[in-house]
Amino acid sequence: MRSRARDIAALALRRLVFAVPVLCVVAVGVFLLGAASPFDPIHQYYGVQIFSASAEEIAQAREALGLNDSLIVQFGRWAGGLLSGDLGVSRSFRQPVAQVIGERLPWTLLLVVVGLVLAVLIALVLGVLAAWRQGGWLDRCVTAIGHALEGIPPFVLALVAIAVFSLSLGWFPVAGLTDAGAEATLGQVASHLALPALVLAVSQTPWLVLHVRQSLLTALSEDHVTGARARGLAEHVVVLRHALPTALLPFVTLIGARVPELVTGAVLVEEVFSWPGVASAVVRAALAVDFPLLVVLSLLATAAVLIGSLLADVAAAVLDPRVAVDG
Amino acid sequence: MVLADGYEPETLNPLLGFGEEGASKLFDGLVEHRADRSVRAALAAEVPQPSPDGRTWTVKLRSGVKFHDGSTFGSEDVVASYRAVLDPAFASTVRANYSMVTAVDADGPSTVRFTLAYPYAPFAHRLVLGVVPSEAVAQPGPLERSPFNGKPVGTGPYKLTEWRKGDRMVMEANDDYFLGAPKVRKLTVVFAIDDNTRAQRMKAGEFDGTALPPLAANGLSDVKGAQIIKHSSADYRTVVMPMANPVTGDRAMRLALNYAMNRAGMIQALLGGRGQPASTPIPQALPEFVEPTAQFRYDKDEAARLLEQAGWVMGGDGVRARGAQRASFTLMYPAGDSVRKDLAQAFASDAKAVGVEVKLEGLGWEAIEPRMGADALVLGGGNPFDPDLKSYPLLHSSFAANGFNNPGSYRNAQVDAALDAGRKETDPAQRVAYYRQFQRAYAADPAMVFLAFLDHTYVVRDGWTGYQEVVDPHTHGLTWGPWWNVQSWVPRG
């Protein structure tokens, strides 16, 4: 058993070492894309003052901002700063990148974690119920709605949710972190979190619920389940104690694989709900070719994906001794 | 008081353009504007006056003023602020406003002297720049890196207590404000970008006021306890005619297009009636400066006559031509600005009616910029305080193709002469004469086709007294609008 733990640690270490070149490639890639983009950062820097500035002043500002330097120099300057712990300054937010991330990341984590937990709970409950009574009305509903939802992008869900729950029913506020002028108290944030988290969860649920249902159906036909039934155990014991654990294993891997979708979903949901997280900052940074912020956000997203899949693999290895850890 | 804004400032640094026209709440300039557009002393002790040759302005400073952090305001802060604007190392975005300044010096702790390269009569209007503590600009370097942008320290009637980016900004009354502590104690500005969402939340009672497009504001006319306020503005929309283009470079063509435009119809149909027709950059908000004979009427026959006279003959396809040159050109507008897009379409259809073909292209500013010399463009801007501030860079030949100034490279010796004379003249009556002369010269050889001055519409909840009507500059955000003087409002009851 000791050696198994060591193997898992070695797996994690291998993945982390492998992450370094991946992150470097992402950083260079984002930088090159930014350089090739048609947006000119000097327009972002000036804002509406660009319309009264003279050509000479704009040229001097370019010089002062280092926009005339070659790509390699600009990249070297940024990378050098990164190594000394300075993430640079965000042009679109006019504040240090570290501060932008520090202010916004907690809200994104809150949204994503609540969204993911909700998605997993909904998926487990509905998936188990659907598989348990395969072919029943609930199963048919869940399967049909699940397939339909797979094709609907999160921002459509978000707009529909606002129209129904905020504007028509008035149950939840439309957008923002708190009511206008209110402090960020627990109650305020919770009521404003409900709708975006729910939308994020629902947008992720179809894959999870259909997967739980399918693997549970497979598990229910396996020998050890048949054996349990033959021993006369109660049906709920058979489903929840014998079939579900086998079915959950691939589910854990699937959750890890869903992290990229979760990141994209968060961008769209935060944008629609004016949620002040890092994901909505992506849009603003991209439009402004705000390289220092854009690259850190891309690195964060990449890291989230890598860590997601690593955690899923480690969890699978811990849960199931048969899983090989040499990959 | 809770206000909603569709525009979030990127920075609160006056040197990067925050509160460029004053009324920033957090900062004070040496002077500030009053409702009648005149200036009055703010951080200055009295309204600054030029020396007899007009090239030196000496400003006596108010004493006993403190910044929000408790430090004392003095001449070193004024000098440091203006020097930072002028120094390219800081990359200030408002430097163009101060291109006439050659030196700023302190003359003791409470006097500052500005030296100008040439006499500049409306200079007092430029002294609204918010003064920052000298410590904030101690280190040369691009201002975008300054922590001051998000944590401003000014002398203004309000101090910033919280700015949650993308969400809201909270300001509290400055009890030590030198003109007395504001009665509206707390000012919260919520950022809600989407016009429809903002209108909904305003309707639901979440806000005490907001700015809305005219049509959205009209939808809130039945809300109890709130009223719609309309401000006229100097905010024009014009179609720039590039001189290098063989079609728009023709004076008769530009004159004809000015007559071909149904400006009243555009304002009615596209702006919900909220606007004023424009023929020159001088707005009705500067009534004494407006030249009545320089206004273009809607007269399609006159337009056709001018075109015929100049040799633009109607072709079989409904488009005129002169020799081998078809009367056809491209008009660019910033994609995403729906008002400009509508105006561009209206321009094209009115031009079509007199046999001129206009092809439309919605583009980003980066794509527009390199093409401004050859293709027409829907441009906006405006300043209600003095005719020089906008007309000079827009139409003087010395600004031809200089950044976004005078993008069509218009050159007219009479216009230049009148604009030059106006900026140097100190006698008010004589200045008016020069600017009227400028408009007559312009109208005989128009550089562009001005369409309209936009009105700004706001929804304001009752509950305060102190509102004073004002003419808005072309600014984003809620520094202007009904709340421009909120520091002197009083809660009712």
PDB file of C-alpha atoms in Angstrom, chain B residues 208-380:
ATOM      1  CA  ASP B 208     -32.212  57.390  -7.707  1.00  0.00           C
ATOM      2  CA  GLY B 209     -31.161  58.315 -11.205  1.00  0.00           C
ATOM      3  CA  THR B 210     -29.479  57.246 -14.397  1.00  0.00           C
ATOM      4  CA  ALA B 211     -28.712  58.275 -17.957  1.00  0.00           C
ATOM      5  CA  LEU B 212     -30.643  56.476 -20.702  1.00  0.00           C
ATOM      6  CA  PRO B 213     -30.977  56.684 -24.484  1.00  0.00           C
ATOM      7  CA  PRO B 214     -33.998  58.872 -25.410  1.00  0.00           C
ATOM      8  CA  LEU B 215     -36.266  56.011 -26.447  1.00  0.00           C
ATOM      9  CA  ALA B 216     -35.535  53.934 -23.321  1.00  0.00           C
ATOM     10  CA  ALA B 217     -36.056  57.017 -21.123  1.00  0.00           C
ATOM     11  CA  ASN B 218     -39.444  57.662 -22.749  1.00  0.00           C
ATOM     12  CA  GLY B 219     -40.481  54.205 -21.553  1.00  0.00           C
ATOM     13  CA  LEU B 220     -40.058  55.347 -17.949  1.00  0.00           C
ATOM     14  CA  SER B 221     -42.289  58.405 -18.235  1.00  0.00           C
ATOM     15  CA  ASP B 222     -45.038  56.766 -16.154  1.00  0.00           C
ATOM     16  CA  VAL B 223     -42.839  55.929 -13.151  1.00  0.00           C
ATOM     17  CA  LYS B 224     -44.178  57.672 -10.048  1.00  0.00           C
ATOM     18  CA  GLY B 225     -41.838  59.995  -8.158  1.00  0.00           C
ATOM     19  CA  ALA B 226     -39.356  60.242 -10.987  1.00  0.00           C
ATOM     20  CA  GLN B 227     -39.003  62.588 -13.909  1.00  0.00           C
ATOM     21  CA  ILE B 228     -37.223  62.646 -17.227  1.00  0.00           C
ATOM     22  CA  ILE B 229     -34.712  65.431 -17.571  1.00  0.00           C
ATOM     23  CA  LYS B 230     -33.372  66.533 -20.921  1.00  0.00           C
ATOM     24  CA  HIS B 231     -30.091  68.384 -21.257  1.00  0.00           C
ATOM     25  CA  SER B 232     -29.053  69.978 -24.476  1.00  0.00           C
ATOM     26  CA  SER B 233     -25.437  69.363 -25.282  1.00  0.00           C
ATOM     27  CA  ALA B 234     -22.664  70.538 -27.529  1.00  0.00           C
ATOM     28  CA  ASP B 235     -22.246  66.894 -28.532  1.00  0.00           C
ATOM     29  CA  TYR B 236     -22.363  66.967 -32.327  1.00  0.00           C
ATOM     30  CA  ARG B 237     -22.431  64.212 -34.909  1.00  0.00           C
ATOM     31  CA  THR B 238     -20.878  65.170 -38.202  1.00  0.00           C
ATOM     32  CA  VAL B 239     -19.835  63.494 -41.435  1.00  0.00           C
ATOM     33  CA  VAL B 240     -16.206  64.329 -42.195  1.00  0.00           C
ATOM     34  CA  MET B 241     -15.496  64.926 -45.888  1.00  0.00           C
ATOM     35  CA  PRO B 242     -11.885  64.079 -46.765  1.00  0.00           C
ATOM     36  CA  MET B 243     -10.298  66.655 -49.074  1.00  0.00           C
ATOM     37  CA  ALA B 244      -8.113  64.015 -50.761  1.00  0.00           C
ATOM     38  CA  ASN B 245     -11.168  62.141 -52.052  1.00  0.00           C
ATOM     39  CA  PRO B 246     -12.057  63.241 -55.632  1.00  0.00           C
ATOM     40  CA  VAL B 247     -15.784  63.375 -54.791  1.00  0.00           C
ATOM     41  CA  THR B 248     -15.876  64.810 -51.272  1.00  0.00           C
ATOM     42  CA  GLY B 249     -12.907  67.054 -52.071  1.00  0.00           C
ATOM     43  CA  ASP B 250     -15.192  69.078 -54.354  1.00  0.00           C
ATOM     44  CA  ARG B 251     -16.566  72.182 -52.636  1.00  0.00           C
ATOM     45  CA  ALA B 252     -19.844  72.125 -54.619  1.00  0.00           C
ATOM     46  CA  MET B 253     -20.406  68.498 -53.602  1.00  0.00           C
ATOM     47  CA  ARG B 254     -19.948  69.337 -49.905  1.00  0.00           C
ATOM     48  CA  LEU B 255     -22.246  72.349 -50.155  1.00  0.00           C
ATOM     49  CA  ALA B 256     -24.879  70.311 -51.993  1.00  0.00           C
ATOM     50  CA  LEU B 257     -24.798  67.512 -49.423  1.00  0.00           C
ATOM     51  CA  ASN B 258     -25.255  70.080 -46.643  1.00  0.00           C
ATOM     52  CA  TYR B 259     -28.452  71.254 -48.378  1.00  0.00           C
ATOM     53  CA  ALA B 260     -29.581  67.687 -49.113  1.00  0.00           C
ATOM     54  CA  MET B 261     -29.810  66.643 -45.463  1.00  0.00           C
ATOM     55  CA  ASN B 262     -33.192  66.501 -43.755  1.00  0.00           C
ATOM     56  CA  ARG B 263     -31.764  67.176 -40.296  1.00  0.00           C
ATOM     57  CA  ALA B 264     -35.104  67.753 -38.587  1.00  0.00           C
ATOM     58  CA  GLY B 265     -36.369  64.461 -39.988  1.00  0.00           C
ATOM     59  CA  MET B 266     -33.329  62.543 -38.702  1.00  0.00           C
ATOM     60  CA  ILE B 267     -33.715  64.006 -35.219  1.00  0.00           C
ATOM     61  CA  GLN B 268     -37.405  63.128 -35.158  1.00  0.00           C
ATOM     62  CA  ALA B 269     -37.026  59.599 -36.492  1.00  0.00           C
ATOM     63  CA  LEU B 270     -33.670  58.492 -35.081  1.00  0.00           C
ATOM     64  CA  LEU B 271     -33.269  60.471 -31.868  1.00  0.00           C
ATOM     65  CA  GLY B 272     -36.887  60.481 -30.709  1.00  0.00           C
ATOM     66  CA  GLY B 273     -36.946  64.248 -31.188  1.00  0.00           C
ATOM     67  CA  ARG B 274     -34.128  64.693 -28.656  1.00  0.00           C
ATOM     68  CA  GLY B 275     -31.620  66.791 -30.530  1.00  0.00           C
ATOM     69  CA  GLN B 276     -30.928  70.047 -32.342  1.00  0.00           C
ATOM     70  CA  PRO B 277     -29.986  70.414 -36.004  1.00  0.00           C
ATOM     71  CA  ALA B 278     -26.313  71.234 -36.562  1.00  0.00           C
ATOM     72  CA  SER B 279     -24.662  73.068 -39.445  1.00  0.00           C
ATOM     73  CA  THR B 280     -21.391  74.147 -37.815  1.00  0.00           C
ATOM     74  CA  PRO B 281     -19.506  73.018 -34.675  1.00  0.00           C
ATOM     75  CA  ILE B 282     -20.898  76.012 -32.746  1.00  0.00           C
ATOM     76  CA  PRO B 283     -23.853  74.735 -30.669  1.00  0.00           C
ATOM     77  CA  GLN B 284     -27.014  76.616 -29.723  1.00  0.00           C
ATOM     78  CA  ALA B 285     -25.591  76.302 -26.218  1.00  0.00           C
ATOM     79  CA  LEU B 286     -23.272  79.179 -27.150  1.00  0.00           C
ATOM     80  CA  PRO B 287     -26.096  81.430 -28.422  1.00  0.00           C
ATOM     81  CA  GLU B 288     -24.128  84.656 -28.730  1.00  0.00           C
ATOM     82  CA  PHE B 289     -21.567  82.907 -30.960  1.00  0.00           C
ATOM     83  CA  VAL B 290     -24.053  81.292 -33.368  1.00  0.00           C
ATOM     84  CA  GLU B 291     -24.084  82.903 -36.821  1.00  0.00           C
ATOM     85  CA  PRO B 292     -27.676  82.734 -38.161  1.00  0.00           C
ATOM     86  CA  THR B 293     -26.618  82.979 -41.811  1.00  0.00           C
ATOM     87  CA  ALA B 294     -24.320  79.946 -41.515  1.00  0.00           C
ATOM     88  CA  GLN B 295     -27.178  77.461 -41.000  1.00  0.00           C
ATOM     89  CA  PHE B 296     -28.090  75.105 -43.842  1.00  0.00           C
ATOM     90  CA  ARG B 297     -31.783  74.656 -44.668  1.00  0.00           C
ATOM     91  CA  TYR B 298     -33.187  71.417 -46.118  1.00  0.00           C
ATOM     92  CA  ASP B 299     -33.395  72.223 -49.831  1.00  0.00           C
ATOM     93  CA  LYS B 300     -33.011  69.360 -52.308  1.00  0.00           C
ATOM     94  CA  ASP B 301     -33.554  71.651 -55.298  1.00  0.00           C
ATOM     95  CA  GLU B 302     -30.700  73.894 -54.234  1.00  0.00           C
ATOM     96  CA  ALA B 303     -28.521  70.800 -53.783  1.00  0.00           C
ATOM     97  CA  ALA B 304     -29.376  69.579 -57.292  1.00  0.00           C
ATOM     98  CA  ARG B 305     -28.772  73.046 -58.742  1.00  0.00           C
ATOM     99  CA  LEU B 306     -25.327  73.261 -57.097  1.00  0.00           C
ATOM    100  CA  LEU B 307     -24.375  69.833 -58.406  1.00  0.00           C
ATOM    101  CA  GLU B 308     -25.566  70.575 -61.955  1.00  0.00           C
ATOM    102  CA  GLN B 309     -23.692  73.864 -61.906  1.00  0.00           C
ATOM    103  CA  ALA B 310     -20.487  72.112 -60.893  1.00  0.00           C
ATOM    104  CA  GLY B 311     -20.819  69.618 -63.722  1.00  0.00           C
ATOM    105  CA  TRP B 312     -22.159  66.604 -61.784  1.00  0.00           C
ATOM    106  CA  VAL B 313     -24.618  65.250 -64.357  1.00  0.00           C
ATOM    107  CA  MET B 314     -27.292  62.692 -63.493  1.00  0.00           C
ATOM    108  CA  GLY B 315     -26.549  59.281 -64.999  1.00  0.00           C
ATOM    109  CA  GLY B 316     -28.971  56.555 -66.067  1.00  0.00           C
ATOM    110  CA  ASP B 317     -28.542  54.615 -62.802  1.00  0.00           C
ATOM    111  CA  GLY B 318     -29.610  57.564 -60.641  1.00  0.00           C
ATOM    112  CA  VAL B 319     -26.044  58.422 -59.708  1.00  0.00           C
ATOM    113  CA  ARG B 320     -24.399  61.597 -60.941  1.00  0.00           C
ATOM    114  CA  ALA B 321     -20.994  61.739 -62.583  1.00  0.00           C
ATOM    115  CA  ARG B 322     -18.555  64.396 -63.658  1.00  0.00           C
ATOM    116  CA  GLY B 323     -16.533  63.150 -66.593  1.00  0.00           C
ATOM    117  CA  ALA B 324     -15.347  59.680 -65.641  1.00  0.00           C
ATOM    118  CA  GLN B 325     -15.787  60.332 -61.903  1.00  0.00           C
ATOM    119  CA  ARG B 326     -18.947  58.811 -60.410  1.00  0.00           C
ATOM    120  CA  ALA B 327     -20.489  60.718 -57.483  1.00  0.00           C
ATOM    121  CA  SER B 328     -19.865  57.856 -55.110  1.00  0.00           C
ATOM    122  CA  PHE B 329     -17.870  57.549 -51.891  1.00  0.00           C
ATOM    123  CA  THR B 330     -17.560  55.376 -48.787  1.00  0.00           C
ATOM    124  CA  LEU B 331     -18.820  56.471 -45.366  1.00  0.00           C
ATOM    125  CA  MET B 332     -17.334  54.748 -42.317  1.00  0.00           C
ATOM    126  CA  TYR B 333     -18.938  54.637 -38.891  1.00  0.00           C
ATOM    127  CA  PRO B 334     -17.804  52.960 -35.669  1.00  0.00           C
ATOM    128  CA  ALA B 335     -19.549  49.594 -35.592  1.00  0.00           C
ATOM    129  CA  GLY B 336     -21.406  49.169 -32.332  1.00  0.00           C
ATOM    130  CA  ASP B 337     -22.519  52.796 -32.040  1.00  0.00           C
ATOM    131  CA  SER B 338     -26.148  52.471 -33.054  1.00  0.00           C
ATOM    132  CA  VAL B 339     -26.859  56.225 -33.204  1.00  0.00           C
ATOM    133  CA  ARG B 340     -23.966  56.816 -35.600  1.00  0.00           C
ATOM    134  CA  LYS B 341     -25.011  53.842 -37.679  1.00  0.00           C
ATOM    135  CA  ASP B 342     -28.566  55.211 -37.980  1.00  0.00           C
ATOM    136  CA  LEU B 343     -27.256  58.647 -38.895  1.00  0.00           C
ATOM    137  CA  ALA B 344     -24.932  57.129 -41.507  1.00  0.00           C
ATOM    138  CA  GLN B 345     -27.870  55.314 -43.099  1.00  0.00           C
ATOM    139  CA  ALA B 346     -29.982  58.480 -43.098  1.00  0.00           C
ATOM    140  CA  PHE B 347     -27.082  60.407 -44.635  1.00  0.00           C
ATOM    141  CA  ALA B 348     -26.772  57.809 -47.394  1.00  0.00           C
ATOM    142  CA  SER B 349     -30.477  57.882 -48.202  1.00  0.00           C
ATOM    143  CA  ASP B 350     -30.648  61.717 -48.274  1.00  0.00           C
ATOM    144  CA  ALA B 351     -27.555  61.775 -50.513  1.00  0.00           C
ATOM    145  CA  LYS B 352     -29.128  59.177 -52.816  1.00  0.00           C
ATOM    146  CA  ALA B 353     -32.114  61.514 -53.255  1.00  0.00           C
ATOM    147  CA  VAL B 354     -29.857  64.065 -54.963  1.00  0.00           C
ATOM    148  CA  GLY B 355     -27.947  61.491 -57.011  1.00  0.00           C
ATOM    149  CA  VAL B 356     -24.942  60.821 -54.787  1.00  0.00           C
ATOM    150  CA  GLU B 357     -24.112  57.231 -53.889  1.00  0.00           C
ATOM    151  CA  VAL B 358     -22.793  56.573 -50.372  1.00  0.00           C
ATOM    152  CA  LYS B 359     -21.488  53.125 -49.479  1.00  0.00           C
ATOM    153  CA  LEU B 360     -21.518  52.346 -45.753  1.00  0.00           C
ATOM    154  CA  GLU B 361     -18.906  50.479 -43.750  1.00  0.00           C
ATOM    155  CA  GLY B 362     -19.102  49.798 -40.013  1.00  0.00           C
ATOM    156  CA  LEU B 363     -15.568  49.354 -38.658  1.00  0.00           C
ATOM    157  CA  GLY B 364     -13.496  49.451 -35.489  1.00  0.00           C
ATOM    158  CA  TRP B 365     -11.555  52.640 -34.733  1.00  0.00           C
ATOM    159  CA  GLU B 366      -8.261  50.910 -35.491  1.00  0.00           C
ATOM    160  CA  ALA B 367      -9.486  50.134 -38.995  1.00  0.00           C
ATOM    161  CA  ILE B 368     -11.011  53.582 -39.456  1.00  0.00           C
ATOM    162  CA  GLU B 369      -7.941  55.575 -38.466  1.00  0.00           C
ATOM    163  CA  PRO B 370      -5.649  54.838 -41.436  1.00  0.00           C
ATOM    164  CA  ARG B 371      -8.506  55.454 -43.913  1.00  0.00           C
ATOM    165  CA  MET B 372      -9.741  58.815 -42.593  1.00  0.00           C
ATOM    166  CA  GLY B 373      -7.809  60.727 -45.246  1.00  0.00           C
ATOM    167  CA  ALA B 374      -9.657  59.036 -48.102  1.00  0.00           C
ATOM    168  CA  ASP B 375     -13.089  57.949 -46.847  1.00  0.00           C
ATOM    169  CA  ALA B 376     -15.854  59.882 -45.093  1.00  0.00           C
ATOM    170  CA  LEU B 377     -16.502  59.214 -41.399  1.00  0.00           C
ATOM    171  CA  VAL B 378     -19.242  59.845 -38.814  1.00  0.00           C
ATOM    172  CA  LEU B 379     -17.448  61.705 -36.033  1.00  0.00           C
ATOM    173  CA  GLY B 380     -18.702  63.032 -32.693  1.00  0.00           C
TER     174      GLY B 380
END
